[in-house]
Amino acid sequence: ASWVQRVGGKYERHKAAARFPAPPRDQPTARAAEEYEGCMQEVAEQEGRATTAALDCVFRFIREWVSTTHPDADAFVEVARDGLIVAKNQAGRNVDWMHDMKSWSEGVTFNETPTPKWGDVQFPTASALQRAASRFREMSVEEINSRLAPVLTVQQDYGETGCEEGRRLEVREGTSLGGKR
């Protein structure tokens, strides 16, 4: 690149590269690389916080659902790979009632009693829920029980059975009777 500049009564041609050398286009400057790394680290930290917050919402939903509905049959929690979280009161093949976390967080009516909306938290994004579901699938039963205490514990861990590429748990109020994974 070059430009022409009038100096006195003459025009002089200047080469830009001689005065201001530019880095090769395929190689970022060291500063640009540092800025990029900093941005990527910040994004990773934000994603980590969002995933943790989403996982907190999953456990809040499970605890609230069981303590509010008091299932009278088998209580199942399904955490799907896509981040859909559902809790069911199921007797054999018959589902008596079920709720998903999204509608529960917006407030539902159960047995003519409204449940409060989650005004204190922002509902997680789809990507944060997917990462939380992945983390949930990797957790041990002991880790899950520690997050559900003191309201309930895992009765049985069915893994992906009944929840393809997700995790299905049977939960009970009180103490665990086993259900090791």
Coordinates of N, CA and C in Angstrom, one line a residue:
A1 N 0.8 -1.2 0.0 CA 0.0 0.0 0.0 C 0.9 1.2 0.0
S2 N 0.4 2.3 -0.7 CA 1.2 3.5 -0.7 C 0.2 4.7 -0.8
W3 N 0.7 5.9 -0.6 CA -0.1 7.0 -0.7 C 0.8 8.2 -1.2
V4 N 0.1 9.2 -1.7 CA 0.8 10.4 -2.2 C 0.5 11.5 -1.3
Q5 N 1.6 12.3 -1.0 CA 1.4 13.5 -0.1 C 2.1 14.7 -0.8
R6 N 1.5 15.8 -0.7 CA 2.1 17.0 -1.3 C 3.0 17.6 -0.2
V7 N 4.2 17.8 -0.6 CA 5.2 18.4 0.3 C 5.8 19.6 -0.4
G8 N 5.5 20.8 0.1 CA 6.0 22.0 -0.6 C 5.2 22.0 -1.9
G9 N 6.0 22.2 -3.0 CA 5.4 22.2 -4.4 C 5.4 20.9 -5.1
K10 N 5.9 19.8 -4.4 CA 6.1 18.5 -5.0 C 5.2 17.5 -4.4
Y11 N 4.9 16.4 -5.2 CA 4.1 15.3 -4.6 C 5.2 14.2 -4.4
E12 N 5.1 13.6 -3.2 CA 6.0 12.5 -2.8 C 5.2 11.2 -2.6
R13 N 5.7 10.2 -3.1 CA 5.1 8.9 -2.9 C 5.7 8.2 -1.7
H14 N 4.8 7.7 -0.8 CA 5.3 7.0 0.4 C 4.8 5.6 0.4
K15 N 5.6 4.7 0.9 CA 5.2 3.3 1.1 C 4.8 3.1 2.5
A16 N 3.6 2.6 2.7 CA 3.1 2.4 4.1 C 3.9 1.3 4.8
A17 N 4.3 0.3 4.1 CA 5.0 -0.8 4.8 C 6.4 -0.3 5.4
A18 N 7.0 0.7 4.8 CA 8.3 1.2 5.3 C 8.1 1.9 6.6
R19 N 7.0 2.6 6.7 CA 6.9 3.4 8.0 C 6.1 2.6 9.0
F20 N 5.1 1.9 8.6 CA 4.2 1.2 9.5 C 4.0 -0.3 9.1
P21 N 5.0 -1.1 9.5 CA 4.9 -2.5 9.0 C 3.7 -3.2 9.6
A22 N 2.9 -3.9 8.8 CA 1.7 -4.6 9.3 C 2.1 -6.1 9.5
P23 N 1.5 -6.7 10.4 CA 1.7 -8.1 10.6 C 1.1 -8.9 9.5
P24 N 1.7 -10.1 9.2 CA 1.1 -10.9 8.1 C -0.4 -11.2 8.5
R25 N -1.3 -11.2 7.5 CA -2.7 -11.4 7.8 C -3.0 -12.7 8.4
D26 N -2.2 -13.7 8.2 CA -2.6 -15.1 8.7 C -2.0 -15.3 10.1
Q27 N -1.2 -14.3 10.7 CA -0.7 -14.4 12.0 C -1.1 -13.3 12.9
P28 N -1.9 -13.5 13.9 CA -2.4 -12.4 14.8 C -1.2 -11.9 15.6
T29 N -1.3 -10.7 16.0 CA -0.3 -10.1 16.8 C -0.4 -10.7 18.2
A30 N 0.7 -10.6 19.0 CA 0.7 -11.2 20.3 C -0.4 -10.6 21.2
R31 N -0.6 -9.3 21.0 CA -1.6 -8.6 21.8 C -3.0 -9.2 21.4
A32 N -3.3 -9.3 20.1 CA -4.5 -9.9 19.7 C -4.7 -11.3 20.2
A33 N -3.7 -12.1 20.2 CA -3.7 -13.5 20.7 C -4.1 -13.5 22.2
E34 N -3.4 -12.5 23.0 CA -3.7 -12.4 24.4 C -5.2 -12.0 24.7
E35 N -5.6 -11.0 23.9 CA -7.0 -10.6 24.0 C -8.0 -11.7 23.7
Y36 N -7.7 -12.5 22.7 CA -8.5 -13.6 22.3 C -8.5 -14.7 23.4
E37 N -7.4 -15.0 24.0 CA -7.3 -15.9 25.1 C -8.1 -15.4 26.3
G38 N -8.0 -14.1 26.6 CA -8.7 -13.5 27.7 C -10.2 -13.6 27.5
C39 N -10.7 -13.4 26.3 CA -12.1 -13.5 25.9 C -12.6 -14.9 26.1
M40 N -11.8 -15.9 25.6 CA -12.2 -17.3 25.7 C -12.2 -17.7 27.1
Q41 N -11.3 -17.3 27.9 CA -11.3 -17.6 29.3 C -12.5 -17.1 30.0
E42 N -12.9 -15.8 29.7 CA -14.1 -15.2 30.3 C -15.3 -15.9 29.9
V43 N -15.4 -16.3 28.6 CA -16.6 -17.1 28.1 C -16.7 -18.4 28.8
A44 N -15.6 -19.1 29.0 CA -15.6 -20.4 29.7 C -16.0 -20.2 31.2
E45 N -15.6 -19.1 31.8 CA -16.0 -18.9 33.2 C -17.5 -18.6 33.3
Q46 N -18.0 -17.8 32.3 CA -19.4 -17.5 32.3 C -20.2 -18.7 32.0
E47 N -19.8 -19.6 31.1 CA -20.5 -20.8 30.8 C -20.5 -21.7 32.1
G48 N -19.3 -21.7 32.8 CA -19.3 -22.5 34.0 C -20.2 -22.0 35.1
R49 N -20.3 -20.7 35.2 CA -21.3 -20.2 36.2 C -22.7 -20.5 35.8
A50 N -23.0 -20.3 34.5 CA -24.4 -20.6 34.0 C -24.7 -22.1 34.1
T51 N -23.8 -23.0 33.9 CA -24.0 -24.4 34.1 C -24.3 -24.7 35.6
T52 N -23.5 -24.1 36.5 CA -23.7 -24.3 37.9 C -25.1 -23.8 38.3
A53 N -25.4 -22.6 37.8 CA -26.8 -22.1 38.2 C -27.9 -23.0 37.6
A54 N -27.7 -23.5 36.4 CA -28.7 -24.4 35.8 C -28.9 -25.7 36.7
L55 N -27.7 -26.2 37.1 CA -27.7 -27.4 37.9 C -28.4 -27.1 39.3
D56 N -28.2 -26.0 39.8 CA -28.8 -25.6 41.1 C -30.4 -25.5 40.8
C57 N -30.8 -25.1 39.7 CA -32.2 -25.0 39.4 C -32.8 -26.4 39.3
V58 N -32.0 -27.4 38.7 CA -32.5 -28.7 38.6 C -32.8 -29.3 39.9
F59 N -31.8 -29.2 40.9 CA -32.0 -29.7 42.2 C -33.1 -29.0 43.0
R60 N -33.2 -27.7 42.7 CA -34.3 -26.9 43.4 C -35.7 -27.5 42.9
F61 N -35.8 -27.7 41.6 CA -37.0 -28.2 41.1 C -37.4 -29.6 41.7
I62 N -36.4 -30.5 41.7 CA -36.7 -31.8 42.2 C -37.1 -31.7 43.7
R63 N -36.4 -31.0 44.5 CA -36.7 -30.8 45.9 C -38.1 -30.2 46.1
E64 N -38.4 -29.1 45.4 CA -39.7 -28.4 45.5 C -40.8 -29.3 45.0
W65 N -40.6 -30.0 43.9 CA -41.6 -30.8 43.4 C -42.1 -31.9 44.3
V66 N -41.1 -32.6 44.9 CA -41.4 -33.7 45.8 C -42.0 -33.2 47.1
S67 N -41.5 -32.1 47.7 CA -42.0 -31.6 48.9 C -43.4 -30.9 48.7
T68 N -43.7 -30.5 47.5 CA -45.0 -29.9 47.3 C -46.1 -30.9 46.9
T69 N -45.7 -31.9 46.0 CA -46.7 -32.8 45.5 C -46.8 -34.1 46.4
H70 N -45.8 -34.4 47.1 CA -45.8 -35.6 48.0 C -46.3 -36.8 47.2
P71 N -45.6 -37.3 46.2 CA -46.0 -38.4 45.4 C -46.5 -39.6 46.2
D72 N -47.6 -40.1 45.7 CA -48.2 -41.3 46.4 C -47.9 -42.6 45.7
A73 N -47.1 -42.5 44.7 CA -46.7 -43.7 43.9 C -45.2 -43.6 43.7
D74 N -44.6 -44.1 42.7 CA -43.2 -44.0 42.4 C -42.9 -42.6 41.8
A75 N -42.0 -41.9 42.5 CA -41.6 -40.6 42.0 C -40.4 -40.7 41.1
F76 N -40.5 -40.3 39.9 CA -39.4 -40.4 38.9 C -39.0 -39.0 38.5
V77 N -37.7 -38.8 38.3 CA -37.1 -37.6 37.8 C -36.3 -38.0 36.5
E78 N -36.6 -37.3 35.4 CA -35.9 -37.6 34.2 C -35.2 -36.3 33.7
V79 N -33.9 -36.5 33.5 CA -33.1 -35.3 33.0 C -32.6 -35.7 31.6
A80 N -33.1 -35.2 30.6 CA -32.8 -35.5 29.2 C -31.6 -34.8 28.7
R81 N -30.9 -35.3 27.8 CA -29.7 -34.8 27.2 C -29.9 -33.3 26.7
D82 N -31.1 -33.1 26.2 CA -31.4 -31.7 25.7 C -31.7 -30.7 26.7
G83 N -31.7 -31.1 28.0 CA -31.9 -30.2 29.1 C -33.4 -30.2 29.6
L84 N -34.2 -31.0 29.1 CA -35.6 -31.1 29.6 C -35.6 -31.9 30.8
I85 N -36.2 -31.3 31.9 CA -36.2 -32.0 33.2 C -37.7 -32.1 33.6
V86 N -38.1 -33.4 33.9 CA -39.4 -33.7 34.1 C -39.5 -34.6 35.4
A87 N -40.5 -34.3 36.2 CA -40.8 -35.2 37.4 C -42.2 -35.8 37.3
K88 N -42.3 -37.1 37.6 CA -43.5 -37.8 37.5 C -43.9 -38.6 38.7
N89 N -45.2 -38.6 39.0 CA -45.8 -39.5 40.0 C -46.4 -40.7 39.1
Q90 N -45.7 -41.8 39.2 CA -46.1 -42.9 38.3 C -46.4 -44.2 39.0
A91 N -47.5 -44.8 38.8 CA -47.9 -46.1 39.3 C -47.9 -47.1 38.2
G92 N -46.9 -47.9 38.1 CA -46.8 -48.8 37.0 C -46.6 -48.0 35.7
R93 N -47.5 -48.2 34.7 CA -47.4 -47.5 33.5 C -48.3 -46.2 33.5
N94 N -49.0 -46.0 34.6 CA -49.9 -44.9 34.7 C -49.2 -43.7 35.3
V95 N -49.2 -42.6 34.6 CA -48.6 -41.4 35.2 C -49.8 -40.6 35.7
D96 N -49.8 -40.4 37.1 CA -50.9 -39.7 37.7 C -50.7 -38.2 37.5
W97 N -49.5 -37.7 37.6 CA -49.3 -36.3 37.4 C -47.8 -36.1 37.1
M98 N -47.5 -35.1 36.3 CA -46.1 -34.8 36.0 C -45.9 -33.3 35.8
H99 N -44.7 -32.8 36.0 CA -44.4 -31.4 35.7 C -43.0 -31.3 35.1
D100 N -42.8 -30.3 34.3 CA -41.5 -30.0 33.8 C -40.9 -28.8 34.5
M101 N -39.6 -28.7 34.6 CA -39.0 -27.6 35.3 C -39.4 -26.2 34.8
K102 N -39.5 -26.1 33.5 CA -39.8 -24.7 33.0 C -41.2 -24.3 33.5
S103 N -42.2 -25.1 33.3 CA -43.5 -24.7 33.7 C -43.6 -24.5 35.3
W104 N -42.9 -25.4 36.0 CA -42.8 -25.3 37.5 C -42.2 -23.9 37.9
S105 N -41.2 -23.5 37.2 CA -40.5 -22.3 37.6 C -41.4 -21.0 37.3
E106 N -42.4 -21.2 36.4 CA -43.3 -20.1 36.1 C -44.5 -20.1 37.0
G107 N -44.6 -21.1 37.8 CA -45.7 -21.3 38.8 C -46.8 -22.1 38.2
V108 N -47.2 -23.2 38.9 CA -48.3 -24.0 38.5 C -49.3 -24.2 39.6
T109 N -50.4 -24.7 39.3 CA -51.4 -25.0 40.3 C -51.5 -26.5 40.5
F110 N -51.3 -27.0 41.7 CA -51.3 -28.4 42.0 C -52.3 -28.6 43.2
N111 N -53.3 -29.5 43.0 CA -54.4 -29.7 43.9 C -55.0 -28.4 44.4
E112 N -55.3 -27.5 43.5 CA -55.9 -26.3 43.7 C -55.1 -25.3 44.5
T113 N -53.8 -25.6 44.7 CA -52.9 -24.7 45.4 C -51.8 -24.2 44.4
P114 N -51.7 -22.9 44.2 CA -50.6 -22.4 43.3 C -49.2 -22.5 43.9
T115 N -48.3 -22.9 43.1 CA -46.9 -22.9 43.5 C -46.3 -21.5 43.1
P116 N -45.4 -21.0 43.9 CA -44.8 -19.7 43.6 C -43.9 -19.7 42.4
K117 N -43.9 -18.6 41.7 CA -42.9 -18.4 40.6 C -41.5 -18.3 41.1
W118 N -40.6 -18.6 40.3 CA -39.2 -18.4 40.7 C -38.7 -17.0 40.3
G119 N -39.2 -16.1 41.0 CA -38.8 -14.7 40.7 C -37.4 -14.3 41.1
D120 N -36.8 -15.2 41.9 CA -35.5 -14.9 42.4 C -34.3 -15.4 41.5
V121 N -34.7 -16.1 40.5 CA -33.6 -16.6 39.6 C -34.1 -16.5 38.1
Q122 N -33.2 -16.3 37.2 CA -33.5 -16.3 35.8 C -33.4 -17.7 35.3
F123 N -34.4 -18.1 34.5 CA -34.4 -19.5 34.0 C -33.2 -19.7 33.1
P124 N -32.6 -20.8 33.2 CA -31.3 -21.1 32.5 C -31.6 -21.1 30.9
T125 N -30.6 -20.8 30.2 CA -30.6 -20.9 28.7 C -30.6 -22.4 28.3
A126 N -31.0 -22.7 27.1 CA -31.0 -24.0 26.6 C -29.6 -24.7 26.7
S127 N -28.6 -23.9 26.3 CA -27.2 -24.4 26.3 C -26.8 -24.7 27.7
A128 N -27.1 -23.8 28.7 CA -26.7 -24.1 30.1 C -27.4 -25.3 30.6
L129 N -28.7 -25.5 30.2 CA -29.4 -26.7 30.7 C -28.8 -28.0 30.1
Q130 N -28.4 -27.9 28.8 CA -27.7 -29.1 28.2 C -26.4 -29.4 28.9
R131 N -25.7 -28.4 29.2 CA -24.4 -28.7 30.0 C -24.7 -29.2 31.4
A132 N -25.8 -28.7 32.0 CA -26.1 -29.1 33.4 C -26.6 -30.6 33.3
A133 N -27.4 -30.9 32.2 CA -27.9 -32.3 32.1 C -26.7 -33.2 31.9
S134 N -25.7 -32.8 31.2 CA -24.5 -33.6 31.0 C -23.8 -33.8 32.3
R135 N -23.6 -32.8 33.1 CA -23.0 -32.9 34.4 C -23.8 -33.8 35.3
F136 N -25.1 -33.7 35.3 CA -26.0 -34.5 36.1 C -25.9 -36.0 35.8
R137 N -25.7 -36.3 34.5 CA -25.6 -37.7 34.1 C -24.3 -38.3 34.6
E138 N -23.3 -37.4 34.8 CA -21.9 -37.9 35.3 C -21.8 -38.0 36.8
M139 N -22.8 -37.4 37.5 CA -22.7 -37.4 39.0 C -23.0 -38.8 39.6
S140 N -22.4 -39.1 40.7 CA -22.6 -40.3 41.4 C -23.9 -40.1 42.2
V141 N -24.5 -41.3 42.6 CA -25.7 -41.2 43.4 C -25.4 -40.5 44.7
E142 N -24.3 -40.7 45.3 CA -23.9 -40.0 46.5 C -23.9 -38.5 46.4
E143 N -23.3 -38.0 45.2 CA -23.3 -36.6 45.0 C -24.7 -36.0 44.8
I144 N -25.6 -36.8 44.1 CA -27.0 -36.4 43.9 C -27.7 -36.3 45.3
N145 N -27.5 -37.4 46.1 CA -28.1 -37.4 47.4 C -27.7 -36.2 48.2
S146 N -26.4 -35.8 48.2 CA -26.0 -34.7 49.0 C -26.6 -33.4 48.5
R147 N -27.0 -33.3 47.2 CA -27.6 -32.1 46.7 C -29.1 -32.1 47.0
L148 N -29.7 -33.3 47.2 CA -31.1 -33.4 47.5 C -31.5 -33.3 48.9
A149 N -30.5 -33.6 49.8 CA -30.7 -33.6 51.2 C -31.2 -32.2 51.7
P150 N -32.0 -32.2 52.7 CA -32.5 -33.2 53.5 C -33.9 -33.7 53.1
V151 N -34.4 -33.2 51.9 CA -35.7 -33.5 51.5 C -35.9 -34.9 51.0
L152 N -35.0 -35.4 50.2 CA -35.2 -36.7 49.6 C -33.9 -37.3 49.2
T153 N -33.9 -38.6 48.7 CA -32.8 -39.3 48.3 C -33.1 -40.2 47.1
V154 N -32.1 -40.7 46.4 CA -32.3 -41.5 45.3 C -32.7 -42.9 45.8
Q155 N -33.8 -43.5 45.3 CA -34.2 -44.8 45.6 C -33.6 -45.8 44.6
Q156 N -33.6 -45.4 43.3 CA -33.1 -46.3 42.3 C -32.6 -45.4 41.1
D157 N -31.4 -45.8 40.6 CA -30.8 -45.1 39.5 C -31.0 -46.0 38.2
Y158 N -31.8 -45.6 37.3 CA -32.1 -46.4 36.1 C -31.2 -46.0 34.9
G159 N -30.3 -45.0 35.1 CA -29.4 -44.6 34.1 C -30.2 -44.1 32.9
E160 N -29.9 -44.6 31.7 CA -30.6 -44.2 30.5 C -31.9 -45.0 30.2
T161 N -32.2 -46.0 31.0 CA -33.4 -46.8 30.8 C -34.6 -45.9 31.1
G162 N -35.4 -45.7 30.0 CA -36.6 -44.9 30.2 C -36.3 -43.4 29.9
C163 N -35.1 -43.1 29.6 CA -34.7 -41.7 29.3 C -33.5 -41.7 28.4
E164 N -33.7 -42.0 27.2 CA -32.6 -42.2 26.2 C -31.6 -41.0 26.2
E165 N -30.4 -41.3 26.4 CA -29.3 -40.3 26.4 C -29.4 -39.3 27.5
G166 N -30.2 -39.7 28.6 CA -30.4 -38.9 29.7 C -30.2 -39.7 31.0
R167 N -30.9 -39.4 32.0 CA -30.8 -40.2 33.3 C -32.1 -40.1 33.9
R168 N -32.5 -41.3 34.4 CA -33.8 -41.5 35.1 C -33.6 -42.0 36.5
L169 N -34.1 -41.3 37.5 CA -34.0 -41.6 38.9 C -35.3 -41.8 39.5
E170 N -35.4 -42.8 40.4 CA -36.6 -42.9 41.3 C -36.1 -42.3 42.6
V171 N -36.9 -41.3 43.1 CA -36.6 -40.7 44.3 C -37.6 -40.9 45.4
R172 N -37.2 -40.7 46.6 CA -38.1 -40.9 47.8 C -37.8 -39.8 48.8
E173 N -38.9 -39.4 49.5 CA -38.7 -38.6 50.7 C -38.0 -39.4 51.8
G174 N -37.1 -38.8 52.5 CA -36.5 -39.5 53.6 C -35.1 -40.1 53.2
T175 N -34.7 -41.2 53.7 CA -33.4 -41.8 53.5 C -33.3 -42.8 52.3
S176 N -32.2 -43.0 51.8 CA -32.0 -43.9 50.7 C -32.0 -45.3 51.1
L177 N -32.5 -46.2 50.3 CA -32.5 -47.6 50.5 C -31.5 -48.3 49.6
G178 N -30.7 -47.6 48.9 CA -29.7 -48.2 48.0 C -29.7 -47.4 46.7
G179 N -29.9 -48.1 45.6 CA -29.9 -47.5 44.3 C -28.6 -47.1 43.8
K180 N -27.5 -47.8 44.2 CA -26.2 -47.4 43.8 C -26.1 -47.5 42.3
R181 N -25.2 -46.7 41.7 CA -25.1 -46.7 40.2 C -23.8 -47.5 39.9

